[in-house]
Short mmCIF file of C-alpha atoms in Angstrom, two decimals:
data_model
loop_
_atom_site.label_atom_id
_atom_site.label_comp_id
_atom_site.label_asym_id
_atom_site.label_seq_id
_atom_site.Cartn_x
_atom_site.Cartn_y
_atom_site.Cartn_z
CA MET G 1 -130.36 47.80 -279.84
CA TYR G 2 -127.91 46.15 -277.10
CA THR G 3 -125.91 49.09 -275.26
CA PHE G 4 -122.22 47.81 -273.78
CA ILE G 5 -120.78 49.76 -270.90
CA VAL G 6 -117.26 48.86 -270.76
CA ASN G 7 -114.90 48.87 -267.97
CA PRO G 8 -112.00 48.75 -270.13
CA ASN G 9 -109.31 48.92 -266.84
CA ALA G 10 -111.02 46.00 -265.45
CA ARG G 11 -108.82 43.06 -263.77
CA SER G 12 -105.67 45.47 -264.56
CA GLY G 13 -106.48 46.33 -268.19
CA LEU G 14 -107.91 43.19 -269.16
CA GLY G 15 -110.82 44.76 -270.24
CA HIS G 16 -109.33 46.83 -273.40
CA ARG G 17 -108.48 43.15 -274.91
CA VAL G 18 -111.69 41.37 -274.15
CA TRP G 19 -113.84 43.84 -275.63
CA ALA G 20 -111.38 43.83 -278.59
CA GLU G 21 -112.70 39.62 -279.30
CA ILE G 22 -115.93 40.73 -278.02
CA GLU G 23 -116.57 43.66 -280.80
CA ARG G 24 -114.96 41.39 -283.12
CA SER G 25 -117.58 38.90 -282.62
CA LEU G 26 -120.44 41.79 -282.65
CA LYS G 27 -119.43 42.72 -286.44
CA GLU G 28 -119.23 39.06 -287.65
CA ARG G 29 -122.84 38.18 -286.27
CA GLY G 30 -124.08 41.60 -287.34
CA THR G 31 -125.30 42.68 -284.49
CA ASP G 32 -126.48 46.22 -283.86
CA TYR G 33 -125.13 47.82 -280.73
CA GLN G 34 -123.53 51.04 -279.23
CA VAL G 35 -120.80 50.91 -276.62
CA TYR G 36 -119.74 53.18 -274.10
CA PHE G 37 -116.35 53.41 -272.25
CA THR G 38 -115.95 54.22 -268.48
CA LYS G 39 -113.32 56.91 -267.63
CA TYR G 40 -113.17 57.69 -263.98
CA GLN G 41 -114.70 56.16 -260.97
CA ARG G 42 -118.31 55.86 -261.07
CA HIS G 43 -118.66 56.83 -264.92
CA ALA G 44 -120.81 54.06 -265.60
CA SER G 45 -123.46 55.61 -263.18
CA ALA G 46 -123.23 58.48 -264.95
CA ILE G 47 -123.44 56.57 -268.50
CA ALA G 48 -126.52 54.36 -267.02
CA GLY G 49 -127.95 57.19 -265.76
CA GLU G 50 -128.28 58.71 -268.73
CA LEU G 51 -129.21 56.11 -270.91
CA THR G 52 -132.25 54.97 -269.19
CA SER G 53 -133.37 58.24 -268.01
CA ASP G 54 -136.10 58.07 -271.25
CA LEU G 55 -137.87 55.75 -268.78
CA LYS G 56 -137.87 53.51 -271.90
CA ALA G 57 -136.81 49.40 -272.31
CA HIS G 58 -132.96 49.16 -272.50
CA THR G 59 -130.76 46.04 -272.40
CA LEU G 60 -127.41 46.95 -270.72
CA ILE G 61 -124.66 44.78 -271.24
CA VAL G 62 -121.66 45.26 -268.59
CA LEU G 63 -118.33 43.82 -269.24
CA GLY G 64 -116.19 44.52 -266.10
CA GLY G 65 -116.14 43.60 -262.40
CA ASP G 66 -118.54 43.33 -259.40
CA GLY G 67 -117.56 46.97 -259.04
CA THR G 68 -118.67 48.11 -262.57
CA VAL G 69 -121.54 45.71 -261.98
CA ASN G 70 -122.37 48.33 -258.76
CA GLU G 71 -122.02 51.65 -260.68
CA VAL G 72 -124.42 50.61 -263.35
CA MET G 73 -127.03 49.25 -260.98
CA ASN G 74 -126.60 52.72 -259.22
CA GLY G 75 -127.17 55.08 -262.50
CA ILE G 76 -130.16 52.91 -263.87
CA ALA G 77 -133.68 55.38 -263.50
CA ASP G 78 -135.99 52.70 -263.54
CA LEU G 79 -134.57 48.98 -262.87
CA SER G 80 -138.07 47.03 -264.20
CA LEU G 81 -136.82 48.40 -267.27
CA VAL G 82 -133.53 46.75 -268.14
CA THR G 83 -132.79 43.47 -269.39
CA PHE G 84 -129.04 43.28 -267.62
CA GLY G 85 -126.43 41.14 -269.45
CA TYR G 86 -123.10 40.49 -267.64
CA ILE G 87 -119.26 39.75 -269.54
CA PRO G 88 -117.60 39.05 -266.07
CA ILE G 89 -113.45 40.19 -266.24
CA GLY G 90 -113.26 41.16 -262.68
CA SER G 91 -110.98 39.68 -260.17
CA SER G 92 -113.77 38.18 -257.95
CA ASN G 93 -116.50 38.23 -260.29
CA ASP G 94 -118.95 37.27 -257.04
CA PHE G 95 -121.98 38.40 -259.25
CA ALA G 96 -121.74 35.99 -261.89
CA ARG G 97 -120.67 33.09 -259.43
CA GLY G 98 -123.53 33.53 -257.17
CA LEU G 99 -125.66 33.12 -260.44
CA GLY G 100 -124.05 30.76 -262.60
CA LEU G 101 -122.55 33.27 -265.41
CA SER G 102 -120.58 31.80 -267.69
CA THR G 103 -116.93 33.69 -266.94
CA ASP G 104 -115.87 32.83 -271.00
CA ALA G 105 -116.27 35.96 -272.49
CA LEU G 106 -117.47 34.86 -275.82
CA THR G 107 -119.54 32.28 -274.39
CA ALA G 108 -121.24 35.21 -272.04
CA LEU G 109 -121.70 37.01 -275.52
CA SER G 110 -123.52 34.14 -276.52
CA HIS G 111 -125.93 33.54 -274.32
CA ILE G 112 -126.57 37.47 -274.36
CA LEU G 113 -127.49 37.36 -277.91
CA THR G 114 -129.17 34.47 -277.98
CA PRO G 115 -130.76 33.91 -274.79
CA SER G 116 -132.50 31.08 -273.22
CA LYS G 117 -133.06 31.97 -269.87
CA TYR G 118 -133.68 34.86 -267.43
CA THR G 119 -134.46 35.51 -263.70
CA TYR G 120 -135.64 38.67 -261.54
CA ILE G 121 -132.97 39.65 -258.93
CA ASN G 122 -133.49 42.07 -256.13
CA VAL G 123 -131.53 45.34 -255.75
CA GLY G 124 -129.94 45.72 -252.60
CA THR G 125 -129.99 49.42 -250.93
CA MET G 126 -127.69 50.68 -248.29
CA SER G 127 -128.38 53.95 -246.49
CA TYR G 128 -125.88 56.13 -243.96
CA GLN G 129 -125.92 59.06 -243.31
CA GLU G 130 -128.87 60.21 -245.43
CA LYS G 131 -127.13 59.32 -248.09
CA LYS G 132 -127.81 55.94 -250.05
CA ARG G 133 -126.17 53.41 -252.43
CA ARG G 134 -127.33 50.21 -254.03
CA PHE G 135 -125.56 46.66 -254.52
CA ALA G 136 -126.23 43.72 -256.34
CA VAL G 137 -123.91 41.27 -253.93
CA SER G 138 -123.84 42.53 -250.52
CA ALA G 139 -123.42 45.70 -247.78
CA GLY G 140 -121.20 45.16 -245.00
CA ILE G 141 -119.73 46.88 -242.52
CA GLY G 142 -116.36 45.97 -240.22
CA PHE G 143 -113.78 43.44 -241.61
CA ASP G 144 -115.04 42.73 -245.02
CA ALA G 145 -115.08 46.16 -245.64
CA GLY G 146 -111.78 46.77 -244.34
CA VAL G 147 -110.37 44.26 -246.79
CA CYS G 148 -112.21 46.02 -249.81
CA HIS G 149 -110.45 49.01 -248.81
CA GLN G 150 -107.00 47.67 -248.44
CA VAL G 151 -107.72 45.60 -251.87
CA VAL G 152 -108.47 48.79 -253.31
CA VAL G 153 -105.07 50.40 -252.62
CA SER G 154 -102.90 47.58 -252.27
CA ARG G 155 -100.53 46.49 -255.30
CA LEU G 156 -101.10 42.95 -254.60
CA LYS G 157 -104.07 42.65 -256.78
CA VAL G 158 -102.55 44.38 -259.44
CA LEU G 159 -100.00 41.55 -259.30
CA LEU G 160 -102.16 38.80 -258.99
CA ASN G 161 -104.18 40.00 -261.77
CA LYS G 162 -100.99 39.87 -264.09
CA ILE G 163 -100.94 35.83 -263.04
CA GLY G 164 -104.86 35.31 -263.16
CA LEU G 165 -105.19 35.08 -259.92
CA GLY G 166 -106.54 38.25 -258.47
CA LYS G 167 -109.27 36.43 -256.62
CA LEU G 168 -106.41 35.88 -254.29
CA SER G 169 -105.70 39.13 -253.50
CA TYR G 170 -109.40 39.18 -250.80
CA ALA G 171 -107.93 36.36 -249.24
CA GLY G 172 -104.46 37.67 -248.80
CA VAL G 173 -105.44 40.78 -247.41
CA ALA G 174 -108.04 39.02 -245.40
CA LEU G 175 -105.38 36.90 -243.73
CA SER G 176 -103.42 39.83 -243.31
CA LEU G 177 -105.80 42.18 -241.56
CA MET G 178 -107.39 39.94 -239.32
CA MET G 179 -103.76 39.54 -237.35
CA SER G 180 -104.45 43.51 -236.53
CA LEU G 181 -108.30 43.89 -236.34
CA LYS G 182 -109.85 44.80 -232.52
CA PRO G 183 -113.44 43.45 -233.19
CA ARG G 184 -115.79 46.14 -231.66
CA LYS G 185 -119.48 46.24 -230.10
CA MET G 186 -122.28 45.98 -231.99
CA THR G 187 -126.20 46.51 -232.36
CA VAL G 188 -127.94 44.85 -234.89
CA THR G 189 -131.66 45.11 -235.62
CA LEU G 190 -133.79 43.46 -237.90
CA ASP G 191 -137.08 44.51 -239.42
CA ASP G 192 -137.22 46.97 -236.72
CA SER G 193 -138.05 44.69 -234.05
CA ARG G 194 -135.66 42.50 -233.52
CA LYS G 195 -132.54 43.89 -231.53
CA MET G 196 -129.63 42.25 -230.76
CA GLU G 197 -126.27 43.43 -228.94
CA PHE G 198 -122.90 41.46 -229.69
CA GLU G 199 -119.76 42.15 -227.50
CA SER G 200 -117.07 41.96 -230.32
CA VAL G 201 -117.87 41.96 -233.88
CA TYR G 202 -115.54 41.22 -236.66
CA PHE G 203 -117.93 42.19 -239.50
CA ALA G 204 -121.50 42.46 -240.14
CA ALA G 205 -122.86 42.00 -244.13
CA ALA G 206 -126.57 41.97 -245.88
CA MET G 207 -125.81 39.60 -248.32
CA ASN G 208 -128.10 39.59 -251.99
CA GLN G 209 -125.98 36.42 -252.83
CA ARG G 210 -124.33 33.74 -251.64
CA TYR G 211 -120.69 35.11 -252.53
CA GLU G 212 -118.54 38.03 -252.04
CA GLY G 213 -114.67 38.63 -251.32
CA GLY G 214 -114.23 36.49 -254.13
CA GLY G 215 -115.89 33.54 -253.46
CA PHE G 216 -116.20 33.49 -249.79
CA LYS G 217 -119.79 31.88 -249.46
CA PHE G 218 -120.92 33.62 -246.71
CA CYS G 219 -124.67 33.04 -246.47
CA PRO G 220 -124.93 29.67 -248.42
CA ALA G 221 -128.87 29.78 -248.56
CA ALA G 222 -128.83 33.56 -250.17
CA ASP G 223 -131.38 33.59 -253.22
CA PRO G 224 -131.05 36.68 -255.25
CA SER G 225 -134.79 36.60 -256.39
CA ASP G 226 -136.53 35.87 -252.60
CA ASP G 227 -137.40 39.25 -251.83
CA ILE G 228 -135.07 38.42 -248.36
CA LEU G 229 -131.83 39.49 -247.48
CA ASP G 230 -129.25 37.31 -245.67
CA VAL G 231 -127.47 38.72 -242.78
CA ILE G 232 -123.99 36.96 -241.15
CA VAL G 233 -122.55 38.11 -238.29
CA ILE G 234 -119.36 37.00 -236.95
CA ALA G 235 -118.76 37.62 -233.49
CA ASN G 236 -117.62 36.79 -229.97
CA MET G 237 -114.89 34.11 -230.71
CA PRO G 238 -110.88 34.05 -230.27
CA LYS G 239 -109.34 35.88 -232.94
CA LEU G 240 -107.11 32.82 -233.90
CA LYS G 241 -110.42 30.69 -234.18
CA ALA G 242 -111.66 33.65 -236.60
CA LEU G 243 -108.55 33.19 -238.62
CA ALA G 244 -109.30 29.15 -238.63
CA LEU G 245 -112.53 29.49 -239.77
CA LEU G 246 -112.06 31.81 -242.98
CA PRO G 247 -111.08 29.27 -245.25
CA THR G 248 -113.64 27.29 -244.56
CA ALA G 249 -115.95 29.97 -245.88
CA PHE G 250 -115.48 29.01 -249.26
CA GLY G 251 -117.33 25.93 -249.34
CA GLY G 252 -120.02 27.48 -246.64
CA ARG G 253 -118.54 25.19 -244.04
CA HIS G 254 -118.62 28.23 -241.32
CA VAL G 255 -121.77 28.16 -240.55
CA ARG G 256 -121.82 25.06 -238.34
CA PHE G 257 -119.46 27.04 -235.86
CA ARG G 258 -120.14 28.89 -232.68
CA GLY G 259 -119.92 32.64 -233.23
CA ILE G 260 -121.40 32.46 -237.13
CA HIS G 261 -125.08 34.00 -236.49
CA ILE G 262 -127.07 34.01 -240.22
CA PHE G 263 -130.56 35.80 -240.15
CA THR G 264 -132.91 36.66 -242.63
CA CYS G 265 -134.82 39.93 -242.98
CA ARG G 266 -136.52 42.69 -245.17
CA LYS G 267 -134.27 45.51 -243.45
CA VAL G 268 -131.58 45.18 -241.12
CA ASP G 269 -130.00 47.89 -239.10
CA PHE G 270 -126.07 47.98 -238.27
CA VAL G 271 -124.93 50.18 -234.79
CA SER G 272 -121.45 50.15 -234.22
CA GLU G 273 -119.81 51.57 -230.90
CA THR G 274 -117.03 53.46 -233.55
CA ALA G 275 -116.64 54.13 -237.03
CA LEU G 276 -115.72 51.12 -239.23
CA PRO G 277 -115.21 50.58 -242.79
CA VAL G 278 -118.16 50.09 -244.87
CA HIS G 279 -118.63 48.45 -248.64
CA THR G 280 -121.33 48.01 -251.25
CA ASP G 281 -119.97 44.88 -253.51
CA GLY G 282 -116.47 45.72 -252.45
CA GLU G 283 -116.58 49.44 -252.82
CA PRO G 284 -115.06 50.93 -250.38
CA ILE G 285 -117.67 54.14 -248.70
CA PHE G 286 -115.73 56.32 -245.56
CA LEU G 287 -116.09 55.17 -242.09
CA GLN G 288 -119.13 54.77 -240.44
CA ARG G 289 -120.85 54.06 -237.45
CA HIS G 290 -124.23 53.41 -238.82
CA MET G 291 -125.61 51.83 -241.45
CA SER G 292 -129.27 50.28 -242.98
CA ALA G 293 -129.66 47.85 -246.13
CA SER G 294 -133.26 46.72 -247.56
CA LEU G 295 -133.86 45.60 -250.94
CA GLU G 296 -135.69 47.94 -254.17
CA PRO G 297 -139.39 47.64 -254.61
CA GLN G 298 -138.38 46.66 -258.11
CA LYS G 299 -136.60 43.45 -259.85
CA VAL G 300 -133.91 44.18 -262.44
CA ARG G 301 -134.48 41.10 -265.64
CA VAL G 302 -130.82 39.13 -266.18
CA ILE G 303 -129.86 36.75 -269.14
CA LEU G 304 -128.78 34.06 -267.58
CA SER G 305 -128.09 31.68 -270.74
#
């Protein structure tokens, strides 16, 4: 039995139309399936939690964007009991991009129904104020999270989605936000042992995958299956230089420049002198001064092709 969790409002309503195509194909194939539609924020978490509360094996297929993936991951009772399939129709699709998944809905469906390749990936956990949120792609504090916050409330994303350029909303907001951003002092501690002080941090992120924000290849060597988090800190550089480097991150070329710091660890703590925006997989969380990130002990099996 395939269980589909569908965000009908993904990409400004594209979810409705894509699901109609998917359902038509499922019926033609005679596939046994059930479907749940999300109706409000974090509804996907509630659906996934209820489905997996029996602690039995399940095949969950998400149709939506990175935010829907995040919600489902946060609802799963036991990651090791789930086989995860994904039909990406979001604006950024960084989860799909990092794993090389097809962004054509019917091709992705065919891979899911007749799989030939799987991978087991890590799932991250971001902790703040005695609360926890899982992440599949990344968790960040500062500028990148501020971009995510702005994209959520901006009409730019809706307008660009309508012409198929939704991922550019992140780049557009990023350029605008960079002009008004004031970098902050931050302490970064790796594995509870290596403590570093940075005077002026634009942002810091724990990356489970290589991409975030609609294709920014912030940690080019990140591997979601290696039991390691990759950490990027952008700090101690003039604002104009940071602005100029931003486009180079699409190809991962930013790592060659001074002020770009890349680390690997199993756990990282970020402490900012002032409260800053925080996100998990692009989903905003209220301003925080302190957050930490690590990896769940279990992996989830993902259908690749």
